[in-house]
Short mmCIF file of C-alpha atoms in Angstrom, two decimals:
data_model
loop_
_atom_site.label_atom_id
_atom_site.label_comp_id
_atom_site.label_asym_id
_atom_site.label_seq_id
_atom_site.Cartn_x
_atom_site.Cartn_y
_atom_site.Cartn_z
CA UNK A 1 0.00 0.00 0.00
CA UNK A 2 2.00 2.86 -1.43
CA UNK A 3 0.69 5.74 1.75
CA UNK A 4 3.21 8.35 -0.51
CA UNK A 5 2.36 8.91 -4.52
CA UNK A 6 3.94 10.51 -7.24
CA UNK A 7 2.02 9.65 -9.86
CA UNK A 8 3.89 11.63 -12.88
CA UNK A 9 6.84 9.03 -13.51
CA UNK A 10 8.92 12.01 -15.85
CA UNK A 11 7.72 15.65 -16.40
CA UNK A 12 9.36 17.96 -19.21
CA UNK A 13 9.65 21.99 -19.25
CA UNK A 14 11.52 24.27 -20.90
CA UNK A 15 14.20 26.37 -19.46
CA UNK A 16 12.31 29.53 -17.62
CA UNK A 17 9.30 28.13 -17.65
CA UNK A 18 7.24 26.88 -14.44
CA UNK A 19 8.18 23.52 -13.24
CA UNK A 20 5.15 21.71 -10.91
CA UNK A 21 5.85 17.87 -9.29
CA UNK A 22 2.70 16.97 -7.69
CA UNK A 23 2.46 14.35 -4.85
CA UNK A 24 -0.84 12.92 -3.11
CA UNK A 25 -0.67 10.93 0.36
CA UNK A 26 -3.09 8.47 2.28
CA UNK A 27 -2.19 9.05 6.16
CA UNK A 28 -3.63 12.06 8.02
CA UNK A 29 -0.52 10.98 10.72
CA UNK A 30 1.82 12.38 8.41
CA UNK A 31 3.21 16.22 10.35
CA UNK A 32 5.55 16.91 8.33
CA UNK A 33 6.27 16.86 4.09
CA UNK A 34 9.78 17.43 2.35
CA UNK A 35 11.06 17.13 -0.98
CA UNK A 36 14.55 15.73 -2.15
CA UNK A 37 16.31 15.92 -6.05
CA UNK A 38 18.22 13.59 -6.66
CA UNK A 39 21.13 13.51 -9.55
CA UNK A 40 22.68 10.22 -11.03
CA UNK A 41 24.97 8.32 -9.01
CA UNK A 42 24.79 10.76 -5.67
CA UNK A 43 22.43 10.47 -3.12
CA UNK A 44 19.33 12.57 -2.20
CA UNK A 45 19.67 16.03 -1.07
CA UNK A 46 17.11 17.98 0.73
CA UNK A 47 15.60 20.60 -0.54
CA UNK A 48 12.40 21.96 1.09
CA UNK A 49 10.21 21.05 3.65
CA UNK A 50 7.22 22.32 5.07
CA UNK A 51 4.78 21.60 8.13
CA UNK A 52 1.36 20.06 8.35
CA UNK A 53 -0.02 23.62 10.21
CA UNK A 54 1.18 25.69 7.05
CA UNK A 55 0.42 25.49 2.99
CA UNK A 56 2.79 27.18 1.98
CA UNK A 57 6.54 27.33 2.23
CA UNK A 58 8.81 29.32 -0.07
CA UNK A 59 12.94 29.43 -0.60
CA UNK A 60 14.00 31.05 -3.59
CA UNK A 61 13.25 29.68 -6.89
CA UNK A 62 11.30 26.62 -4.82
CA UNK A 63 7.91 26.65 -3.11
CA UNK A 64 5.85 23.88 -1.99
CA UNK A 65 1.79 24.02 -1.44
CA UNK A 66 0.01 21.98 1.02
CA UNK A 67 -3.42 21.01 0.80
CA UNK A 68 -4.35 18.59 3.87
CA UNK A 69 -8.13 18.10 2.74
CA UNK A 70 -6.93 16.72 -0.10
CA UNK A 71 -3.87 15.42 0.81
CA UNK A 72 -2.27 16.55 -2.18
CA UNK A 73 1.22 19.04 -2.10
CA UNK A 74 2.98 19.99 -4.69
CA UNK A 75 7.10 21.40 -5.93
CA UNK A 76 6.91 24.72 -8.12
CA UNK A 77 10.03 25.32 -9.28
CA UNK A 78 10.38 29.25 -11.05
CA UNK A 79 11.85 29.56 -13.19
CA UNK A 80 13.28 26.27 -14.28
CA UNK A 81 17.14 25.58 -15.17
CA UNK A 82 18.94 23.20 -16.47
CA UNK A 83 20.30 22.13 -13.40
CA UNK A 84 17.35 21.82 -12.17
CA UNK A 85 17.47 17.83 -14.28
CA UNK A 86 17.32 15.60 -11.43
CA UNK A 87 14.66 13.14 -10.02
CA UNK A 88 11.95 14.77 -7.22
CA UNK A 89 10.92 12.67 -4.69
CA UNK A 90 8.05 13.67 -2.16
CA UNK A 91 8.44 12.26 1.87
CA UNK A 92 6.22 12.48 4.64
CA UNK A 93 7.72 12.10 7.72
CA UNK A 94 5.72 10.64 11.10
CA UNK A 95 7.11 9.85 14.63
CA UNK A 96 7.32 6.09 14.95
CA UNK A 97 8.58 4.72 18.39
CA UNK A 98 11.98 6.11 19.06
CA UNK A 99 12.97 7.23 15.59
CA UNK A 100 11.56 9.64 12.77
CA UNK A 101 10.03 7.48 9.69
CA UNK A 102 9.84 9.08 6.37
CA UNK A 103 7.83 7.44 3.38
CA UNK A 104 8.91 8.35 -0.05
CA UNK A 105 7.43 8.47 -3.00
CA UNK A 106 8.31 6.69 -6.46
CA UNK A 107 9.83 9.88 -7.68
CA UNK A 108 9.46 12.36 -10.91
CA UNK A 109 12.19 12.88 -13.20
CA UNK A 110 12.05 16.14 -14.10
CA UNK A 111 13.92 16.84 -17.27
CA UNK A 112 14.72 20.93 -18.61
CA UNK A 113 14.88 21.19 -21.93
CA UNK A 114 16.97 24.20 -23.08
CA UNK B 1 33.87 17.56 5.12
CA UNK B 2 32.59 14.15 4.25
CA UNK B 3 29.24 13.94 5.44
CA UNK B 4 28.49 10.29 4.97
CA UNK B 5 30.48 8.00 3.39
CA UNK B 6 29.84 4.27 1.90
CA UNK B 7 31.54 1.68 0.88
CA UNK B 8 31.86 -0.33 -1.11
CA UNK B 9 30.62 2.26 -4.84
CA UNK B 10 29.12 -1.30 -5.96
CA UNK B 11 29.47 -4.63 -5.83
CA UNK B 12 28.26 -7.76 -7.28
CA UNK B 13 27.50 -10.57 -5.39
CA UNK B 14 26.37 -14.21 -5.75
CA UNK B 15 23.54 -15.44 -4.49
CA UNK B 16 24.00 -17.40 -0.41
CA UNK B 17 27.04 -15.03 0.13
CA UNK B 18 27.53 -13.00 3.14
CA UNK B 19 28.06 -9.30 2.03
CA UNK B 20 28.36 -6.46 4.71
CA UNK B 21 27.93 -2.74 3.09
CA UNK B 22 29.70 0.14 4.95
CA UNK B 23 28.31 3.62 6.63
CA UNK B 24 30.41 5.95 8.04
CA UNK B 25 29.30 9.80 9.44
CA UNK B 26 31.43 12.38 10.70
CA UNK B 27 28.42 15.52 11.82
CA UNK B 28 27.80 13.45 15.02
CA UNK B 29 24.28 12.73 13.92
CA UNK B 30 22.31 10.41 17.03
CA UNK B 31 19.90 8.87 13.67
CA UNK B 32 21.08 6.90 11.13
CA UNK B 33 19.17 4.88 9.06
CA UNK B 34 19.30 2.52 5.70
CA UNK B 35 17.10 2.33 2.97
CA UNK B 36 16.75 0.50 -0.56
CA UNK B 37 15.87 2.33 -3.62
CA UNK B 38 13.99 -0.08 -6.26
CA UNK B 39 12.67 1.51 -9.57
CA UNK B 40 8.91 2.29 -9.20
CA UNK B 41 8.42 1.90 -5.24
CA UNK B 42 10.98 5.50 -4.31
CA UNK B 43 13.36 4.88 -0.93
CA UNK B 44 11.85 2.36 1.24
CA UNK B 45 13.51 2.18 4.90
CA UNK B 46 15.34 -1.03 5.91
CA UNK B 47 16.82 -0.65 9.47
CA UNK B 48 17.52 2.61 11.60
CA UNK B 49 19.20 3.85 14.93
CA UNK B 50 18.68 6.62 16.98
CA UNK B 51 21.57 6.38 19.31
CA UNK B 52 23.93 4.37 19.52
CA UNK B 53 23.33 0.75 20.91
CA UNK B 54 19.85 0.68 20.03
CA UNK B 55 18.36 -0.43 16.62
CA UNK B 56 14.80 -0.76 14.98
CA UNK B 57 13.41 -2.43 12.23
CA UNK B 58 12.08 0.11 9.40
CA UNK B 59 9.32 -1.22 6.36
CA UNK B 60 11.45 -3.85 4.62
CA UNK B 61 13.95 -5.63 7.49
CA UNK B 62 13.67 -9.30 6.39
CA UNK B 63 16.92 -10.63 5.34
CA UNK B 64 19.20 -7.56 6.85
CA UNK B 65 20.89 -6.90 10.11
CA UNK B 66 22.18 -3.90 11.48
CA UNK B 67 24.56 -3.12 14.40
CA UNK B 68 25.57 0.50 16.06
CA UNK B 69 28.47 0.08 18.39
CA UNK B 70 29.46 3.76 18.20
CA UNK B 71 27.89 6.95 16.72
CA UNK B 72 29.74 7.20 13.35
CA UNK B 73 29.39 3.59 12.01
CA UNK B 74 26.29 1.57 10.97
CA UNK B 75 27.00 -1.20 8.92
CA UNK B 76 23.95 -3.37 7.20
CA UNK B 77 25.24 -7.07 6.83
CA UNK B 78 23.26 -9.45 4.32
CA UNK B 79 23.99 -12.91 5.72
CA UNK B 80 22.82 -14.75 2.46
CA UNK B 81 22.00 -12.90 -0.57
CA UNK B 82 19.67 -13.24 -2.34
CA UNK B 83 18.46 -11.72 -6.01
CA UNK B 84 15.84 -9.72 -4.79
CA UNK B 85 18.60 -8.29 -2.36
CA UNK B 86 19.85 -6.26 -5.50
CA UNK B 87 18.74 -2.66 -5.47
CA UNK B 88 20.98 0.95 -4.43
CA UNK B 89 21.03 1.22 -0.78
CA UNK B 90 21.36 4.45 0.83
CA UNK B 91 22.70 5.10 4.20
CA UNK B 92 21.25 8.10 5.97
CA UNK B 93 21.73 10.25 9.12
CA UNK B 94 19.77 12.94 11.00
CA UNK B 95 20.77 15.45 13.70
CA UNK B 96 17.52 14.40 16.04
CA UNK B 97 14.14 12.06 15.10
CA UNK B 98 11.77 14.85 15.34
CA UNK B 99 9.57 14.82 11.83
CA UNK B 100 11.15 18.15 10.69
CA UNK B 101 14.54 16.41 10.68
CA UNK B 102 16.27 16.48 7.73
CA UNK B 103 18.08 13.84 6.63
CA UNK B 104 21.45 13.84 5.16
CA UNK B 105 22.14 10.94 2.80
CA UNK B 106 25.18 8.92 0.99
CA UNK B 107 26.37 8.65 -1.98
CA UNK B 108 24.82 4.88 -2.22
CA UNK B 109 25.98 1.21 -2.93
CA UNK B 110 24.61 -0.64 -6.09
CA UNK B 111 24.48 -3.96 -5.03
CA UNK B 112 23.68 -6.86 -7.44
CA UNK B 113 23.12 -10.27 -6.36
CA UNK B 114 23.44 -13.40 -9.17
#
């Protein structure tokens, strides 16, 4: 039972334009929801996060939305570069007993085409 | 600064043998954790620690073992392989196992198992 969707395998934009990776999630337990690109042969790298009391959270070029009565948040990413090319992933994070669990999602590969 | 190292890059491995992958940190992170990445199913979590001494089993623990006798090292030891054992494992650490924790990942072993 995947509790953590990304249901957009790849996703292409051109350069400038407005990037959006979407994500959808099943438990309401979830408190906290951050999103890590990841580039070929390194691991994931964190790159936003925000909090289950907010819907929005903004750092630069990156903002995430969060809408718990759909359980639905999604990456905007303006405007897009080239470096940018990497694969999203989506992760909730919950409290499990003595240790923080977070659930990924399958991941987007967002490609920026020049 | 390192962050977190693994060892070994890759490997391939045949099926029954023992294989033990390394995970080293140097931030003095209390967390550290393992997970798989498989194509289609994102970063699922194998084993974590939040201190050393103490370990837990995460979503996926059959057929791995963990140990954490100090705070840098957490090796993940496959005691017979097996082909559904082959995937990219990631180690991963975190400052504290609160759910706004970020984690801080590895640069990942692909393991393949024959």
């Amino acid at each position: 039972d995947q509790q953590v969707k990304q249901n957009s395998p790849s996703l292409s934009v051109q350069e400038g334009r407005i990037s959006i990776l979407n994500c959808d999630y099943t438990n309401s337990m979830f408190d906290y929801f951050l999103w890590y690109k990841k580039y070929p042969a390194e691991g994931p790298t964190f790159l936003i996060s925000i909090s289950s009391i907010k819907d929005k959270n903004e750092d630069g070029r990156f903002t995430v939305f969060l809408n718990k009565s759909a359980k639905h948040l999604s990456l905007h990413i303006v405007p897009s570069q080239p470096g940018d090319s990497a694969v999203y992933f989506c992760a909730a994070s919950a409290l499990i007993p003595g240790a923080q669990k977070l659930v990924f999602g399958q991941g987007t590969r967002l490609t920026i085409n020049p | 600064i390192a962050g977190i190292t693994q060892a070994p890059t890759s490997q391939i491995l045949a099926a029954g043998r023992r294989m033990t992958l390394r995970c080293t940190q140097d931030m003095r992170h209390n967390a550290m954790y393992w997970y798989r990445q498989d194509l289609g199913l994102g970063l699922r979590l194998i084993h974590y620690s939040n201190t050393a001494g103490t370990t837990g089993k995460g979503e996926v623990p059959d057929g791995y073992s963990v140990s954490r006798a100090n705070t840098d090292d957490f090796p993940l030891t496959l005691a017979s392989a097996v082909p559904s054992q082959t995937s990219v494992y990631f180690c991963a650490s975190s400052s504290g196992i609160n759910s706004y924790n970020e984690q801080f990942f590895g640069p990942g072993t692909r393991l393949t198992v024959l």
